[in-house]
Short mmCIF file of C-alpha atoms and ligand atoms in Angstrom, two decimals:
data_model
loop_
_atom_site.label_atom_id
_atom_site.label_comp_id
_atom_site.label_asym_id
_atom_site.label_seq_id
_atom_site.Cartn_x
_atom_site.Cartn_y
_atom_site.Cartn_z
CA MET A 1 120.36 2.63 67.79
CA THR A 2 119.78 4.76 64.72
CA LEU A 3 117.49 4.07 62.32
CA LEU A 4 118.73 5.46 58.48
CA PHE A 5 115.86 4.01 57.01
CA ARG A 6 113.51 7.14 58.23
CA ASP A 7 116.37 9.79 56.78
CA ASP A 8 116.95 7.60 53.70
CA PRO A 9 114.69 5.13 53.06
CA TYR A 10 116.71 4.22 50.24
CA LEU A 11 119.76 3.22 51.67
CA ARG A 12 119.67 -0.85 51.04
CA ALA A 13 123.32 -1.24 53.59
CA CYS A 14 125.75 0.19 55.75
CA GLU A 15 128.41 -0.71 58.47
CA ALA A 16 127.29 -0.88 61.99
CA THR A 17 128.30 -2.57 65.01
CA VAL A 18 126.41 -5.28 67.36
CA LEU A 19 125.82 -4.33 70.76
CA ALA A 20 123.54 -6.86 71.58
CA ALA A 21 123.30 -10.65 70.86
CA ARG A 22 121.37 -12.95 71.96
CA GLU A 23 120.41 -16.44 70.44
CA ASN A 24 119.68 -16.24 67.25
CA VAL A 25 118.14 -11.98 67.54
CA ILE A 26 120.81 -8.93 67.22
CA GLU A 27 121.85 -4.87 67.90
CA LEU A 28 122.99 -2.85 65.92
CA ASP A 29 124.09 0.64 66.74
CA ARG A 30 122.59 1.53 63.45
CA THR A 31 120.17 0.04 61.05
CA VAL A 32 118.76 0.29 57.31
CA PHE A 33 116.47 -2.48 58.23
CA TYR A 34 112.08 -1.82 58.72
CA PRO A 35 111.00 -3.19 61.69
CA LEU A 36 106.87 -4.89 61.34
CA GLY A 37 105.04 -2.33 62.16
CA GLY A 38 101.72 0.06 60.67
CA GLY A 39 100.77 -2.23 58.67
CA GLN A 40 103.85 -2.61 57.24
CA PRO A 41 106.97 -6.00 57.03
CA GLY A 42 109.42 -6.18 58.44
CA ASP A 43 112.82 -6.31 56.12
CA THR A 44 114.62 -9.74 55.79
CA GLY A 45 118.01 -9.19 54.30
CA SER A 46 121.52 -9.92 55.82
CA ILE A 47 124.09 -9.26 58.52
CA ALA A 48 128.03 -10.36 57.98
CA GLY A 49 126.68 -12.84 55.58
CA ARG A 50 124.35 -14.58 57.89
CA ARG A 51 120.73 -14.51 56.48
CA VAL A 52 117.37 -11.93 58.52
CA ILE A 53 114.92 -13.49 58.95
CA ASP A 54 112.85 -10.76 60.23
CA ALA A 55 113.10 -7.83 62.16
CA ARG A 56 110.72 -6.39 64.68
CA LYS A 57 110.48 -3.48 67.26
CA GLY A 58 112.69 -3.51 70.54
CA GLU A 59 112.75 -1.78 73.47
CA GLY A 60 112.27 2.14 72.68
CA ASP A 61 113.41 2.66 69.00
CA ALA A 62 115.98 -0.63 68.82
CA VAL A 63 115.52 -3.03 66.29
CA TRP A 64 115.69 -6.70 66.82
CA HIS A 65 117.18 -8.05 63.38
CA VAL A 66 116.09 -12.16 63.41
CA LEU A 67 119.55 -15.43 62.01
CA GLU A 68 118.29 -17.60 60.55
CA PRO A 69 118.41 -20.97 63.00
CA GLY A 70 121.88 -22.13 62.89
CA ALA A 71 123.11 -18.89 61.76
CA ALA A 72 127.10 -18.21 62.94
CA PRO A 73 127.23 -16.58 66.14
CA LEU A 74 128.08 -12.83 66.52
CA SER A 75 129.36 -10.95 69.55
CA PRO A 76 128.75 -7.72 70.53
CA GLY A 77 131.51 -4.96 68.78
CA ASP A 78 132.03 -7.18 66.26
CA LYS A 79 131.94 -4.63 63.24
CA VAL A 80 129.30 -6.00 60.41
CA GLN A 81 127.83 -5.37 56.88
CA VAL A 82 124.64 -4.99 56.70
CA GLU A 83 121.85 -5.43 54.31
CA ILE A 84 118.31 -4.79 53.20
CA ASP A 85 115.90 -7.36 50.92
CA TRP A 86 116.16 -4.46 48.30
CA ASP A 87 113.18 -5.98 45.65
CA ARG A 88 111.26 -6.82 48.89
CA ARG A 89 111.62 -3.65 50.48
CA PHE A 90 111.39 -0.66 47.56
CA ARG A 91 107.95 -3.31 46.56
CA HIS A 92 106.54 -2.31 50.12
CA MET A 93 107.37 1.23 49.51
CA ARG A 94 105.44 1.01 46.12
CA TYR A 95 102.58 -0.53 48.28
CA HIS A 96 102.73 1.78 51.63
CA THR A 97 102.52 4.65 49.18
CA ALA A 98 99.67 3.40 47.06
CA LEU A 99 97.86 3.22 50.36
CA HIS A 100 98.54 6.77 51.22
CA LEU A 101 96.53 7.33 47.52
CA LEU A 102 94.12 4.86 48.39
CA GLY A 103 93.12 6.40 51.43
CA SER A 104 93.01 9.74 50.28
CA VAL A 105 90.59 8.77 47.01
CA VAL A 106 87.90 6.77 49.76
CA ARG A 107 87.28 9.84 51.70
CA ALA A 108 86.17 7.30 55.25
CA ALA A 109 88.02 6.08 58.28
CA VAL A 110 91.04 3.50 57.77
CA THR A 111 89.76 0.97 59.95
CA GLY A 112 93.30 -1.15 58.67
CA GLY A 113 95.56 -2.15 56.52
CA ARG A 114 98.43 -4.40 55.61
CA ILE A 115 100.66 -4.25 52.79
CA ALA A 116 102.50 -7.33 51.52
CA GLU A 117 105.23 -8.49 48.93
CA ASP A 118 102.51 -9.04 46.07
CA LYS A 119 99.29 -7.01 47.26
CA ALA A 120 98.18 -4.36 50.06
CA HIS A 121 94.50 -3.33 52.05
CA LEU A 122 92.82 -0.68 53.61
CA ASP A 123 89.89 -1.33 55.69
CA PHE A 124 86.91 1.30 55.78
CA ASP A 125 84.12 2.12 57.94
CA ILE A 126 82.15 2.36 54.88
CA GLU A 127 78.96 1.48 52.89
CA MET A 128 79.45 -1.45 50.46
CA GLU A 129 77.29 0.41 47.64
CA LYS A 130 79.44 3.55 47.91
CA LEU A 131 83.23 1.55 46.82
CA ASP A 132 83.50 1.69 43.14
CA LYS A 133 85.79 -0.75 41.68
CA ALA A 134 86.67 1.38 38.74
CA ALA A 135 86.30 5.07 40.15
CA ILE A 136 89.14 3.98 42.36
CA GLU A 137 91.69 3.01 40.31
CA THR A 138 90.66 5.63 38.32
CA GLY A 139 91.53 7.97 41.37
CA VAL A 140 94.69 6.40 41.95
CA ASN A 141 96.21 6.20 39.28
CA ALA A 142 95.64 9.44 39.24
CA PHE A 143 98.10 10.27 41.20
CA VAL A 144 100.38 7.71 40.05
CA GLU A 145 100.85 9.26 36.86
CA ALA A 146 100.46 13.20 38.41
CA ALA A 147 103.97 12.51 39.54
CA HIS A 148 103.65 14.01 42.81
CA GLU A 149 106.20 14.02 45.29
CA THR A 150 105.92 12.62 48.86
CA ARG A 151 107.44 14.02 52.17
CA SER A 152 107.98 13.60 55.61
CA SER A 153 108.53 15.59 58.49
CA TRP A 154 108.45 15.21 62.19
CA ILE A 155 105.91 17.22 64.68
CA THR A 156 106.19 16.25 68.92
CA ASP A 157 103.91 14.46 70.62
CA ALA A 158 101.41 17.35 71.70
CA GLU A 159 100.75 18.82 68.50
CA LEU A 160 99.45 15.57 67.15
CA ASP A 161 97.57 15.59 70.39
CA ALA A 162 96.81 18.90 69.24
CA ARG A 163 95.51 17.19 65.55
CA PRO A 164 93.56 14.37 65.74
CA GLU A 165 92.69 14.31 61.85
CA LEU A 166 96.65 13.42 61.66
CA VAL A 167 95.37 10.09 62.60
CA ARG A 168 93.76 8.98 59.94
CA THR A 169 93.84 4.93 60.64
CA MET A 170 92.40 4.14 64.20
CA SER A 171 93.66 -0.13 64.70
CA VAL A 172 97.47 1.61 63.90
CA ALA A 173 98.65 3.75 66.42
CA PRO A 174 100.83 6.17 64.85
CA PRO A 175 105.03 5.29 66.35
CA ARG A 176 105.09 8.26 69.21
CA GLY A 177 106.62 8.26 72.71
CA ALA A 178 109.88 9.28 71.62
CA GLY A 179 108.58 12.62 72.09
CA ARG A 180 108.18 13.13 68.46
CA VAL A 181 106.10 11.43 65.49
CA ARG A 182 107.02 10.88 62.02
CA LEU A 183 104.62 12.78 59.33
CA MET A 184 104.66 11.85 55.69
CA GLU A 185 102.91 14.16 53.30
CA ILE A 186 101.58 14.31 49.89
CA PRO A 187 101.21 17.73 49.06
CA GLY A 188 97.41 18.88 48.24
CA ILE A 189 96.38 14.18 48.51
CA ASP A 190 97.45 12.79 51.92
CA LEU A 191 98.97 14.08 55.42
CA GLN A 192 98.43 12.05 58.06
CA ALA A 193 101.27 10.49 61.01
CA CYS A 194 103.23 7.14 59.50
CA GLY A 195 106.35 5.60 60.42
CA GLY A 196 106.54 3.67 57.15
CA THR A 197 108.78 4.13 54.20
CA HIS A 198 107.25 5.32 51.30
CA VAL A 199 108.68 6.32 48.21
CA ARG A 200 109.86 9.44 46.68
CA ASN A 201 107.47 10.19 44.20
CA THR A 202 104.15 8.67 43.72
CA ARG A 203 105.38 7.59 39.67
CA GLU A 204 107.59 4.77 40.83
CA VAL A 205 104.37 3.42 42.57
CA GLY A 206 103.31 2.13 39.08
CA ARG A 207 99.83 1.15 38.25
CA ILE A 208 97.67 -0.52 40.21
CA GLU A 209 94.13 -2.27 39.86
CA VAL A 210 91.46 -3.25 42.51
CA THR A 211 91.66 -7.48 43.02
CA ARG A 212 88.78 -7.11 45.05
CA ILE A 213 86.50 -5.68 47.82
CA ARG A 214 84.75 -7.73 50.40
CA SER A 215 83.26 -7.02 53.26
CA GLU A 216 84.85 -8.31 56.48
CA GLY A 217 82.68 -6.78 59.07
CA ARG A 218 80.72 -3.57 59.53
CA ARG A 219 82.88 -1.12 59.86
CA ASN A 220 85.26 -3.23 58.14
CA LYS A 221 85.12 -2.50 53.89
CA ARG A 222 88.11 -4.20 52.24
CA VAL A 223 89.96 -2.61 49.36
CA THR A 224 92.87 -4.87 48.59
CA ILE A 225 95.21 -3.60 45.38
CA ALA A 226 97.79 -5.52 43.86
CA PHE A 227 100.34 -3.74 40.72
CA ALA A 228 99.15 -3.85 36.94
CA ALA A 229 99.81 -6.44 35.42
CA GLY A 230 102.17 -5.58 32.05
CA PRO A 231 103.46 -2.39 31.22
CA GLY A 232 103.52 0.91 32.89
ZN1 ZN B 1 102.90 5.94 55.38
#
């Protein structure tokens, strides 16, 4: 299984061959579908005109493409056209990158995080009084406006074990097991193990606002962000 989104998260479509089909779950030899993981939802889209309602991690590198119930069956060997719902995915990429910026502005251990199409949040192990809505917005938006390039690379599992500071999110284990781990870097701002999809430049995130700061427990102070309304 070739995960095309790893090298090019902007790829919206590809041709592929069906490797396996079990009821409404399809495996392909290559895919542009990001499977649910690291707080980022699985992509939706289509395979050979059939609606894909979710994408999940299978065994190893496999991606399970979940067809909507009642979809016409596919068979191993079928050549298919594969396409993701790009508008939805691009919003996930913008929010995902925004969370890296948020995690850099708020200097505290990250205990969790989640991305949706219309909002995203990180949970921090921090005191409520240290979370200032206006200061967080100003900090994240300054990074957005400064138009920083983002970069991805790989390190080995052993290198990651030697550099535990690269794992920011305690509750979300970095994707490992294949001997190498993906790194996401915004030079000078953030560097951590992350298998998600990100925008190339922080400018593409657009301005954000902090919509809510709420305590979800002693070690979980949740900061929720959304794309700012209006131009820019
Ligand atoms: Zn990431």
